[in-house]
Amino acid sequence: MLHIALPKGRLGTTAQKLLAKAGYPLFEQSQQSRQLIFEHKGSQTRTFLVKPSDVSIYVERGAADVGIVGKDVLLEENPDVYELLDLQFGKCRMAVAAREDFIENRERAIRVATKYPHIASSYYQSMNREFDIIKLNGSIELAPLVGLSDVIVDIVQTGKTLRENYLKVIADILPISARFIVNKAVYQFKYQEIHQMKEQLEQIIKKEEPQ
Amino acid sequence: MIGSVLKEENLTSLLGRLYESFGFLIFKAAKFEEYNLYLNHKNFLKSDRIITFHSLDGRLLALRPDITLSIVKNAINAPNSNGKYYYIEKVYRPAPSGGDYCEMNQMGLERIGQLSCYDMVEVVYLAYKTLKNLKRPFCLELSHMGVIKALLGRLACEEKTKENLLSCILQKNCHDLYEIAARAKLPIAEINRLIRLIQLDGEPTAALKQAGELVCSVEMDDALKELKAVCKALCAAQENIPFTINFSIVNDLNYYNGLLFQGYVDSLPRCVLTGGRYDPLLEQLQQKMGAIGFALHLDELSPLFQEPRTFPIDYLLLYRKEDPEVSILQAVSALSKEGKRVFAASEIPPALHYRKLVFLKDYKTELL
C-alpha cells in the first residue's frame, strides 16, 4: 500500500484529479466530512490531507511514501527527498513586489516581508544586497502598505491581489509548480510501485501538455 | 519482553567484535579539538556550525562535530599504526530536523593508508555486515564519485552552477537539471548523459552495463571499472548481498573522489549508514595516502531499539506496612528474576501504569 501526502486546498484538489486520471482514485466516500485519512482498497493507497507546507515533512520523515507539493515549499524547507516529476500544474512564480510608487534606497538594508525567509535570503544574498527579513504568516501584501517593509517576496499567480493593493512585481525570482516527491528510503523498498506511479503520472502530463 | 528488541549496547559490542575480527582497532577520540582543524576543512563537515569555546590557556577549541577528521589527524601523526580504526563516539551538530545543536551517536570505521581494491571491498563488505546485524530488511546503495565528477568536469560552467547541478542529482530531479543546463547554455548531449546516468538505478549488472554505454572519458571509464570490481567481488561473496547502483548519491566534489555508499533499513525513513572514499582530504593534508570509511548513525536506529511495550512496569507489588522488609525484598527479587520490572509500594501510586497487581500475603506473592 502506498501512503500519499496531499496538500489541502486548490493544489490538493487538482492533484487528486491528476492521480485519478493516472489510475489512482483516492476516495471512496464524500470528502465533505472533516476526515483527514482516506483509504482506497482498489488502488491500494492511503491518502493524508495535510497543510501544504507540511507535505514535505510527512514524506521526508516517512509518514507518507510519496507526496505532491509546491516547489515553493521544497525550496523553503529543503527536505532530503527525491523530486521525481514536475507535474506542470499549480503554476505561478516567486517574485519580489513593492508599492507602485516604490523607489529603492540602496543606502540601507532593504526590508523584506515574506512567508519564505529562506528563499528571500538566498535571493538577496545572490544579489549581494544587504537585507532585513520580516517573517510573516499571512496577508503579506499589507506589509509595504503600512510601512512595515519595503518589499515583499511571495508567490504571484495572476497578480490580481497585488493590483488590488496597489503593488507591482519588481523582480521575478523563479517559476513555481507542483512536484511529485518520494521518501529516499521508501524508494528502495517500494521501487516498483513508485516507478509505476511516476510513469503513469508522466504519461498523463505528456497527454495534457499543450501541443 | 526484555531482550526481544535490538539493544544498542549489544549491537555496538557485536559490531566492535566484527570490526576487530577484520583487524580494525578501537579509536578513542578526545571530546575537544582545535577549532582550526574544522575551519580548514569546512566543506568536509555536514555543517559549518560548530560549538566553540576557549580553553584555559586561551586556545579556541571546538566540541567535536565529526570523528573522521580526528582519526585522519591521528593516522597522519602515527605512521606506524595499521591504518584501520573503528569508533563509537558522540558528535555535536545542529539537529537535522532544525532547532538547536544536538548530541549524535555514531559508530563507524576508517581505513587510511595505501589502499588496494581489496581494502574497498572489505569496507563495503563490513558495511553490509553492519546492516545485516540490524536484523531488518535493508538495502545498500553504491555509487562512484569519479563517474559524476568526470561528467561534471566536461561542463564549462561556474562552480555555483555545478553546485546546483549536484543538488538536482541528489534529488533525481531531471526537470530542474534541464532548466539549469539551459540557462547556463550547457551542451544538451552532456546533460542527457548525466540524466540517463542518474535515472539508472536498481539491479547492478544492468545498471553497470548501461553506465558503460555512457562512458565518455578515461576518468569516467577508470571510475566505472573500480565500481565494477567492487560489485563483482560483492557478488562473488555468494551471500546474496542486497545492493543496488544509484548514481544520484553524491558528496562534496573537493573531498570525495571514489566509491560512495549508503544503507537504508525498511521502515526507517532516513539513511542509516553513509560511507565513501575521501582521498582528496589526505591530499589537502599533503599525504600520499587513500582513505575510505563509513558511519552508522545510531540515532537514526532508535526506533529499532525501542521496546514495543505499553506498560513501564510489569508487576505492582502491594505490601502492607507491617510486612517485614526482607519478605518484600525477596518477593521483588523473585518476580524480577524472569526479567520483569517490579514496583513495590504500600499504596497504588496514582500515575503508575502497570500490567499486573500482585499482593504480598503471608510473605508470599498472590496474583490478582
PDB file of N, CA, C and O in Angstrom, chain A residues 58-65 80 183-190, chain B residues 6 11 130-131 134-139 263-273 296-306:
ATOM      1  N   TYR A  58       6.008  15.239   6.026  1.00  0.00           N
ATOM      2  CA  TYR A  58       5.421  13.900   6.088  1.00  0.00           C
ATOM      3  C   TYR A  58       6.226  12.919   5.239  1.00  0.00           C
ATOM      4  O   TYR A  58       6.443  11.782   5.633  1.00  0.00           O
ATOM      5  N   VAL A  59       6.670  13.383   4.071  1.00  0.00           N
ATOM      6  CA  VAL A  59       7.398  12.481   3.163  1.00  0.00           C
ATOM      7  C   VAL A  59       8.831  12.256   3.665  1.00  0.00           C
ATOM      8  O   VAL A  59       9.301  11.134   3.743  1.00  0.00           O
ATOM      9  N   GLU A  60       9.500  13.326   4.050  1.00  0.00           N
ATOM     10  CA  GLU A  60      10.897  13.192   4.489  1.00  0.00           C
ATOM     11  C   GLU A  60      10.999  12.270   5.705  1.00  0.00           C
ATOM     12  O   GLU A  60      11.915  11.467   5.813  1.00  0.00           O
ATOM     13  N   ARG A  61      10.008  12.358   6.596  1.00  0.00           N
ATOM     14  CA  ARG A  61      10.076  11.561   7.826  1.00  0.00           C
ATOM     15  C   ARG A  61       9.398  10.207   7.684  1.00  0.00           C
ATOM     16  O   ARG A  61       9.231   9.481   8.675  1.00  0.00           O
ATOM     17  N   GLY A  62       8.957   9.878   6.477  1.00  0.00           N
ATOM     18  CA  GLY A  62       8.473   8.531   6.206  1.00  0.00           C
ATOM     19  C   GLY A  62       7.043   8.247   6.644  1.00  0.00           C
ATOM     20  O   GLY A  62       6.602   7.102   6.574  1.00  0.00           O
ATOM     21  N   ALA A  63       6.296   9.254   7.125  1.00  0.00           N
ATOM     22  CA  ALA A  63       4.890   9.019   7.466  1.00  0.00           C
ATOM     23  C   ALA A  63       4.104   8.811   6.175  1.00  0.00           C
ATOM     24  O   ALA A  63       3.113   8.094   6.147  1.00  0.00           O
ATOM     25  N   ALA A  64       4.550   9.464   5.100  1.00  0.00           N
ATOM     26  CA  ALA A  64       3.987   9.228   3.770  1.00  0.00           C
ATOM     27  C   ALA A  64       5.124   8.764   2.862  1.00  0.00           C
ATOM     28  O   ALA A  64       6.267   9.182   3.039  1.00  0.00           O
ATOM     29  N   ASP A  65       4.785   7.900   1.894  1.00  0.00           N
ATOM     30  CA  ASP A  65       5.818   7.410   0.968  1.00  0.00           C
ATOM     31  C   ASP A  65       6.091   8.444  -0.120  1.00  0.00           C
ATOM     32  O   ASP A  65       7.227   8.656  -0.511  1.00  0.00           O
ATOM     33  N   ASP A  80      15.160  16.359   2.478  1.00  0.00           N
ATOM     34  CA  ASP A  80      16.021  15.365   1.841  1.00  0.00           C
ATOM     35  C   ASP A  80      15.124  14.290   1.218  1.00  0.00           C
ATOM     36  O   ASP A  80      14.872  13.239   1.814  1.00  0.00           O
ATOM     37  N   ASN A 183      10.016   9.640  -0.589  1.00  0.00           N
ATOM     38  CA  ASN A 183      10.957   9.399   0.512  1.00  0.00           C
ATOM     39  C   ASN A 183      12.112   8.527  -0.007  1.00  0.00           C
ATOM     40  O   ASN A 183      11.884   7.534  -0.704  1.00  0.00           O
ATOM     41  N   LYS A 184      13.339   8.900   0.347  1.00  0.00           N
ATOM     42  CA  LYS A 184      14.516   8.207  -0.219  1.00  0.00           C
ATOM     43  C   LYS A 184      14.628   6.746   0.232  1.00  0.00           C
ATOM     44  O   LYS A 184      15.111   5.908  -0.519  1.00  0.00           O
ATOM     45  N   ALA A 185      14.207   6.447   1.450  1.00  0.00           N
ATOM     46  CA  ALA A 185      14.298   5.057   1.922  1.00  0.00           C
ATOM     47  C   ALA A 185      13.199   4.218   1.276  1.00  0.00           C
ATOM     48  O   ALA A 185      13.448   3.101   0.814  1.00  0.00           O
ATOM     49  N   VAL A 186      11.995   4.776   1.223  1.00  0.00           N
ATOM     50  CA  VAL A 186      10.868   4.054   0.631  1.00  0.00           C
ATOM     51  C   VAL A 186      11.146   3.741  -0.840  1.00  0.00           C
ATOM     52  O   VAL A 186      10.748   2.701  -1.353  1.00  0.00           O
ATOM     53  N   TYR A 187      11.861   4.632  -1.501  1.00  0.00           N
ATOM     54  CA  TYR A 187      12.218   4.448  -2.913  1.00  0.00           C
ATOM     55  C   TYR A 187      12.919   3.093  -3.122  1.00  0.00           C
ATOM     56  O   TYR A 187      12.765   2.452  -4.140  1.00  0.00           O
ATOM     57  N   GLN A 188      13.683   2.662  -2.099  1.00  0.00           N
ATOM     58  CA  GLN A 188      14.380   1.382  -2.178  1.00  0.00           C
ATOM     59  C   GLN A 188      13.425   0.211  -2.020  1.00  0.00           C
ATOM     60  O   GLN A 188      13.548  -0.791  -2.709  1.00  0.00           O
ATOM     61  N   PHE A 189      12.505   0.364  -1.074  1.00  0.00           N
ATOM     62  CA  PHE A 189      11.704  -0.801  -0.690  1.00  0.00           C
ATOM     63  C   PHE A 189      10.367  -0.904  -1.426  1.00  0.00           C
ATOM     64  O   PHE A 189       9.724  -1.934  -1.384  1.00  0.00           O
ATOM     65  N   LYS A 190       9.918   0.182  -2.071  1.00  0.00           N
ATOM     66  CA  LYS A 190       8.668   0.119  -2.849  1.00  0.00           C
ATOM     67  C   LYS A 190       8.951   0.612  -4.275  1.00  0.00           C
ATOM     68  O   LYS A 190       8.173   1.366  -4.850  1.00  0.00           O
TER      69      LYS A 190
ATOM     70  N   LEU B   6      16.266  -5.063  19.457  1.00  0.00           N
ATOM     71  CA  LEU B   6      17.678  -4.761  19.315  1.00  0.00           C
ATOM     72  C   LEU B   6      18.109  -3.822  20.433  1.00  0.00           C
ATOM     73  O   LEU B   6      17.421  -2.843  20.726  1.00  0.00           O
ATOM     74  N   LEU B  11      24.331  -4.269  20.078  1.00  0.00           N
ATOM     75  CA  LEU B  11      24.690  -4.045  18.674  1.00  0.00           C
ATOM     76  C   LEU B  11      26.107  -3.497  18.562  1.00  0.00           C
ATOM     77  O   LEU B  11      26.919  -4.007  17.783  1.00  0.00           O
ATOM     78  N   THR B 130      27.300  -4.820   8.769  1.00  0.00           N
ATOM     79  CA  THR B 130      26.750  -3.915   9.791  1.00  0.00           C
ATOM     80  C   THR B 130      25.235  -3.834   9.628  1.00  0.00           C
ATOM     81  O   THR B 130      24.482  -3.978  10.590  1.00  0.00           O
ATOM     82  N   LEU B 131      24.799  -3.619   8.394  1.00  0.00           N
ATOM     83  CA  LEU B 131      23.354  -3.511   8.134  1.00  0.00           C
ATOM     84  C   LEU B 131      22.655  -4.844   8.428  1.00  0.00           C
ATOM     85  O   LEU B 131      21.546  -4.866   8.961  1.00  0.00           O
ATOM     86  N   LEU B 134      21.434  -5.540  11.876  1.00  0.00           N
ATOM     87  CA  LEU B 134      20.264  -4.805  12.382  1.00  0.00           C
ATOM     88  C   LEU B 134      19.010  -5.680  12.336  1.00  0.00           C
ATOM     89  O   LEU B 134      17.961  -5.293  12.838  1.00  0.00           O
ATOM     90  N   LYS B 135      19.142  -6.838  11.688  1.00  0.00           N
ATOM     91  CA  LYS B 135      18.068  -7.851  11.666  1.00  0.00           C
ATOM     92  C   LYS B 135      16.752  -7.323  11.100  1.00  0.00           C
ATOM     93  O   LYS B 135      15.669  -7.637  11.592  1.00  0.00           O
ATOM     94  N   ARG B 136      16.869  -6.476  10.118  1.00  0.00           N
ATOM     95  CA  ARG B 136      15.681  -5.968   9.412  1.00  0.00           C
ATOM     96  C   ARG B 136      16.014  -5.975   7.917  1.00  0.00           C
ATOM     97  O   ARG B 136      17.196  -5.925   7.559  1.00  0.00           O
ATOM     98  N   PRO B 137      14.993  -6.016   7.042  1.00  0.00           N
ATOM     99  CA  PRO B 137      15.310  -5.906   5.617  1.00  0.00           C
ATOM    100  C   PRO B 137      16.070  -4.609   5.350  1.00  0.00           C
ATOM    101  O   PRO B 137      15.742  -3.576   5.933  1.00  0.00           O
ATOM    102  N   PHE B 138      17.090  -4.673   4.519  1.00  0.00           N
ATOM    103  CA  PHE B 138      17.906  -3.490   4.277  1.00  0.00           C
ATOM    104  C   PHE B 138      18.367  -3.446   2.835  1.00  0.00           C
ATOM    105  O   PHE B 138      18.194  -4.419   2.094  1.00  0.00           O
ATOM    106  N   CYS B 139      18.934  -2.349   2.463  1.00  0.00           N
ATOM    107  CA  CYS B 139      19.472  -2.210   1.116  1.00  0.00           C
ATOM    108  C   CYS B 139      20.729  -1.334   1.159  1.00  0.00           C
ATOM    109  O   CYS B 139      20.751  -0.318   1.860  1.00  0.00           O
ATOM    110  N   GLY B 263      23.275   3.090   3.277  1.00  0.00           N
ATOM    111  CA  GLY B 263      22.391   1.979   3.620  1.00  0.00           C
ATOM    112  C   GLY B 263      21.068   2.448   4.176  1.00  0.00           C
ATOM    113  O   GLY B 263      21.008   3.428   4.918  1.00  0.00           O
ATOM    114  N   TYR B 264      20.014   1.747   3.769  1.00  0.00           N
ATOM    115  CA  TYR B 264      18.666   2.030   4.266  1.00  0.00           C
ATOM    116  C   TYR B 264      18.102   0.767   4.915  1.00  0.00           C
ATOM    117  O   TYR B 264      18.409  -0.340   4.485  1.00  0.00           O
ATOM    118  N   VAL B 265      17.275   0.976   5.926  1.00  0.00           N
ATOM    119  CA  VAL B 265      16.607  -0.140   6.581  1.00  0.00           C
ATOM    120  C   VAL B 265      15.107   0.062   6.408  1.00  0.00           C
ATOM    121  O   VAL B 265      14.611   1.178   6.565  1.00  0.00           O
ATOM    122  N   ASP B 266      14.420  -1.025   6.084  1.00  0.00           N
ATOM    123  CA  ASP B 266      12.977  -0.944   5.862  1.00  0.00           C
ATOM    124  C   ASP B 266      12.301  -0.391   7.122  1.00  0.00           C
ATOM    125  O   ASP B 266      12.656  -0.774   8.236  1.00  0.00           O
ATOM    126  N   SER B 267      11.380   0.515   6.919  1.00  0.00           N
ATOM    127  CA  SER B 267      10.564   1.153   7.963  1.00  0.00           C
ATOM    128  C   SER B 267      11.280   2.330   8.647  1.00  0.00           C
ATOM    129  O   SER B 267      10.681   2.992   9.479  1.00  0.00           O
ATOM    130  N   LEU B 268      12.543   2.570   8.325  1.00  0.00           N
ATOM    131  CA  LEU B 268      13.202   3.775   8.847  1.00  0.00           C
ATOM    132  C   LEU B 268      13.287   4.800   7.713  1.00  0.00           C
ATOM    133  O   LEU B 268      13.711   4.464   6.610  1.00  0.00           O
ATOM    134  N   PRO B 269      12.877   6.054   7.978  1.00  0.00           N
ATOM    135  CA  PRO B 269      12.710   6.999   6.880  1.00  0.00           C
ATOM    136  C   PRO B 269      14.004   7.559   6.290  1.00  0.00           C
ATOM    137  O   PRO B 269      13.996   8.075   5.186  1.00  0.00           O
ATOM    138  N   ARG B 270      15.109   7.502   7.033  1.00  0.00           N
ATOM    139  CA  ARG B 270      16.334   8.138   6.540  1.00  0.00           C
ATOM    140  C   ARG B 270      17.460   7.123   6.427  1.00  0.00           C
ATOM    141  O   ARG B 270      17.394   6.044   7.010  1.00  0.00           O
ATOM    142  N   CYS B 271      18.483   7.574   5.735  1.00  0.00           N
ATOM    143  CA  CYS B 271      19.662   6.766   5.537  1.00  0.00           C
ATOM    144  C   CYS B 271      20.308   6.474   6.901  1.00  0.00           C
ATOM    145  O   CYS B 271      20.476   7.383   7.703  1.00  0.00           O
ATOM    146  N   VAL B 272      20.669   5.213   7.169  1.00  0.00           N
ATOM    147  CA  VAL B 272      21.239   4.890   8.480  1.00  0.00           C
ATOM    148  C   VAL B 272      22.751   4.708   8.423  1.00  0.00           C
ATOM    149  O   VAL B 272      23.414   4.708   9.464  1.00  0.00           O
ATOM    150  N   LEU B 273      23.279   4.524   7.217  1.00  0.00           N
ATOM    151  CA  LEU B 273      24.730   4.316   7.081  1.00  0.00           C
ATOM    152  C   LEU B 273      25.216   5.087   5.857  1.00  0.00           C
ATOM    153  O   LEU B 273      24.589   5.035   4.804  1.00  0.00           O
ATOM    154  N   LEU B 296      27.777   4.531  10.955  1.00  0.00           N
ATOM    155  CA  LEU B 296      26.416   4.058  11.220  1.00  0.00           C
ATOM    156  C   LEU B 296      25.793   5.083  12.155  1.00  0.00           C
ATOM    157  O   LEU B 296      26.343   5.354  13.235  1.00  0.00           O
ATOM    158  N   HIS B 297      24.664   5.668  11.742  1.00  0.00           N
ATOM    159  CA  HIS B 297      24.047   6.729  12.540  1.00  0.00           C
ATOM    160  C   HIS B 297      23.102   6.102  13.563  1.00  0.00           C
ATOM    161  O   HIS B 297      21.948   5.796  13.253  1.00  0.00           O
ATOM    162  N   LEU B 298      23.629   5.889  14.773  1.00  0.00           N
ATOM    163  CA  LEU B 298      22.881   5.126  15.775  1.00  0.00           C
ATOM    164  C   LEU B 298      21.568   5.807  16.165  1.00  0.00           C
ATOM    165  O   LEU B 298      20.591   5.134  16.482  1.00  0.00           O
ATOM    166  N   ASP B 299      21.550   7.144  16.104  1.00  0.00           N
ATOM    167  CA  ASP B 299      20.306   7.849  16.477  1.00  0.00           C
ATOM    168  C   ASP B 299      19.175   7.552  15.497  1.00  0.00           C
ATOM    169  O   ASP B 299      18.017   7.532  15.870  1.00  0.00           O
ATOM    170  N   GLU B 300      19.552   7.343  14.225  1.00  0.00           N
ATOM    171  CA  GLU B 300      18.521   7.021  13.229  1.00  0.00           C
ATOM    172  C   GLU B 300      17.910   5.645  13.494  1.00  0.00           C
ATOM    173  O   GLU B 300      16.831   5.330  13.002  1.00  0.00           O
ATOM    174  N   LEU B 301      18.649   4.822  14.253  1.00  0.00           N
ATOM    175  CA  LEU B 301      18.168   3.459  14.522  1.00  0.00           C
ATOM    176  C   LEU B 301      17.293   3.394  15.761  1.00  0.00           C
ATOM    177  O   LEU B 301      16.799   2.322  16.104  1.00  0.00           O
ATOM    178  N   SER B 302      17.120   4.519  16.447  1.00  0.00           N
ATOM    179  CA  SER B 302      16.452   4.476  17.746  1.00  0.00           C
ATOM    180  C   SER B 302      15.082   3.780  17.725  1.00  0.00           C
ATOM    181  O   SER B 302      14.760   3.091  18.682  1.00  0.00           O
ATOM    182  N   PRO B 303      14.275   3.885  16.623  1.00  0.00           N
ATOM    183  CA  PRO B 303      13.008   3.130  16.652  1.00  0.00           C
ATOM    184  C   PRO B 303      13.217   1.617  16.787  1.00  0.00           C
ATOM    185  O   PRO B 303      12.366   0.925  17.315  1.00  0.00           O
ATOM    186  N   LEU B 304      14.379   1.128  16.324  1.00  0.00           N
ATOM    187  CA  LEU B 304      14.633  -0.313  16.439  1.00  0.00           C
ATOM    188  C   LEU B 304      15.003  -0.704  17.864  1.00  0.00           C
ATOM    189  O   LEU B 304      14.902  -1.861  18.242  1.00  0.00           O
ATOM    190  N   PHE B 305      15.476   0.282  18.625  1.00  0.00           N
ATOM    191  CA  PHE B 305      15.897  -0.005  19.999  1.00  0.00           C
ATOM    192  C   PHE B 305      14.741   0.104  20.998  1.00  0.00           C
ATOM    193  O   PHE B 305      14.881  -0.253  22.149  1.00  0.00           O
ATOM    194  N   GLN B 306      13.614   0.658  20.545  1.00  0.00           N
ATOM    195  CA  GLN B 306      12.517   0.878  21.493  1.00  0.00           C
ATOM    196  C   GLN B 306      11.685  -0.380  21.658  1.00  0.00           C
ATOM    197  O   GLN B 306      11.270  -0.982  20.676  1.00  0.00           O
TER     198      GLN B 306
END
